[in-house]
């Protein structure tokens, strides 16, 4: 759980720059 969240944060930091219009992904 925690490890996945950490990976998601790093992934989001890069990907969300392009998908900033999808806040639903942040809710994961």
Short mmCIF file of N, CA and C in Angstrom, two decimals:
data_model
loop_
_atom_site.label_atom_id
_atom_site.label_comp_id
_atom_site.label_asym_id
_atom_site.label_seq_id
_atom_site.Cartn_x
_atom_site.Cartn_y
_atom_site.Cartn_z
N UNK A 1 0.83 -1.22 0.00
CA UNK A 1 0.00 0.00 0.00
C UNK A 1 0.86 1.25 0.00
N UNK A 2 1.67 1.39 1.01
CA UNK A 2 2.49 2.61 1.12
C UNK A 2 3.49 2.69 -0.04
N UNK A 3 4.07 1.56 -0.37
CA UNK A 3 5.06 1.55 -1.46
C UNK A 3 4.40 1.98 -2.76
N UNK A 4 3.18 1.51 -2.98
CA UNK A 4 2.47 1.86 -4.20
C UNK A 4 2.16 3.35 -4.23
N UNK A 5 1.76 3.89 -3.09
CA UNK A 5 1.44 5.32 -3.01
C UNK A 5 2.68 6.14 -3.33
N UNK A 6 3.81 5.72 -2.81
CA UNK A 6 5.06 6.44 -3.07
C UNK A 6 5.38 6.44 -4.55
N UNK A 7 5.18 5.29 -5.18
CA UNK A 7 5.46 5.17 -6.61
C UNK A 7 4.48 6.04 -7.39
N UNK A 8 3.23 6.06 -6.93
CA UNK A 8 2.21 6.86 -7.61
C UNK A 8 2.56 8.33 -7.53
N UNK A 9 3.11 8.76 -6.41
CA UNK A 9 3.46 10.18 -6.25
C UNK A 9 4.53 10.57 -7.27
N UNK A 10 5.53 9.72 -7.41
CA UNK A 10 6.59 10.01 -8.38
C UNK A 10 6.02 9.98 -9.79
N UNK A 11 5.18 8.98 -10.05
CA UNK A 11 4.56 8.83 -11.37
C UNK A 11 3.66 10.02 -11.66
N UNK A 12 2.88 10.43 -10.65
CA UNK A 12 1.96 11.54 -10.82
C UNK A 12 2.74 12.82 -11.07
N UNK A 13 3.82 13.02 -10.35
CA UNK A 13 4.63 14.22 -10.50
C UNK A 13 5.06 14.42 -11.94
N UNK A 14 5.28 13.32 -12.66
CA UNK A 14 5.71 13.43 -14.05
C UNK A 14 4.53 13.39 -15.01
N UNK A 15 3.66 12.43 -14.81
CA UNK A 15 2.53 12.24 -15.72
C UNK A 15 1.48 13.33 -15.57
N UNK A 16 1.23 13.76 -14.33
CA UNK A 16 0.16 14.72 -14.12
C UNK A 16 0.46 16.06 -14.78
N UNK A 17 1.71 16.27 -15.14
CA UNK A 17 2.03 17.49 -15.87
C UNK A 17 1.28 17.51 -17.19
N UNK A 18 1.01 16.33 -17.73
CA UNK A 18 0.29 16.21 -18.99
C UNK A 18 -1.19 15.96 -18.74
N UNK A 19 -1.50 15.28 -17.65
CA UNK A 19 -2.90 14.93 -17.36
C UNK A 19 -3.40 15.72 -16.15
N UNK A 20 -3.10 17.00 -16.12
CA UNK A 20 -3.50 17.84 -14.98
C UNK A 20 -5.02 17.99 -14.94
N UNK A 21 -5.68 17.69 -16.04
CA UNK A 21 -7.12 17.85 -16.10
C UNK A 21 -7.85 16.61 -15.61
N UNK A 22 -7.11 15.66 -15.00
CA UNK A 22 -7.73 14.44 -14.50
C UNK A 22 -7.45 14.28 -13.01
N UNK A 23 -8.10 15.08 -12.17
CA UNK A 23 -7.89 15.02 -10.72
C UNK A 23 -8.30 13.69 -10.12
N UNK A 24 -9.11 12.92 -10.83
CA UNK A 24 -9.54 11.60 -10.34
C UNK A 24 -8.33 10.69 -10.12
N UNK A 25 -7.31 10.86 -10.93
CA UNK A 25 -6.12 10.03 -10.78
C UNK A 25 -5.44 10.33 -9.44
N UNK A 26 -5.53 11.58 -8.99
CA UNK A 26 -4.91 11.97 -7.73
C UNK A 26 -5.62 11.32 -6.55
N UNK A 27 -6.89 11.00 -6.73
CA UNK A 27 -7.68 10.42 -5.64
C UNK A 27 -7.29 8.98 -5.36
N UNK A 28 -6.54 8.37 -6.24
CA UNK A 28 -6.17 6.96 -6.06
C UNK A 28 -5.37 6.80 -4.77
#
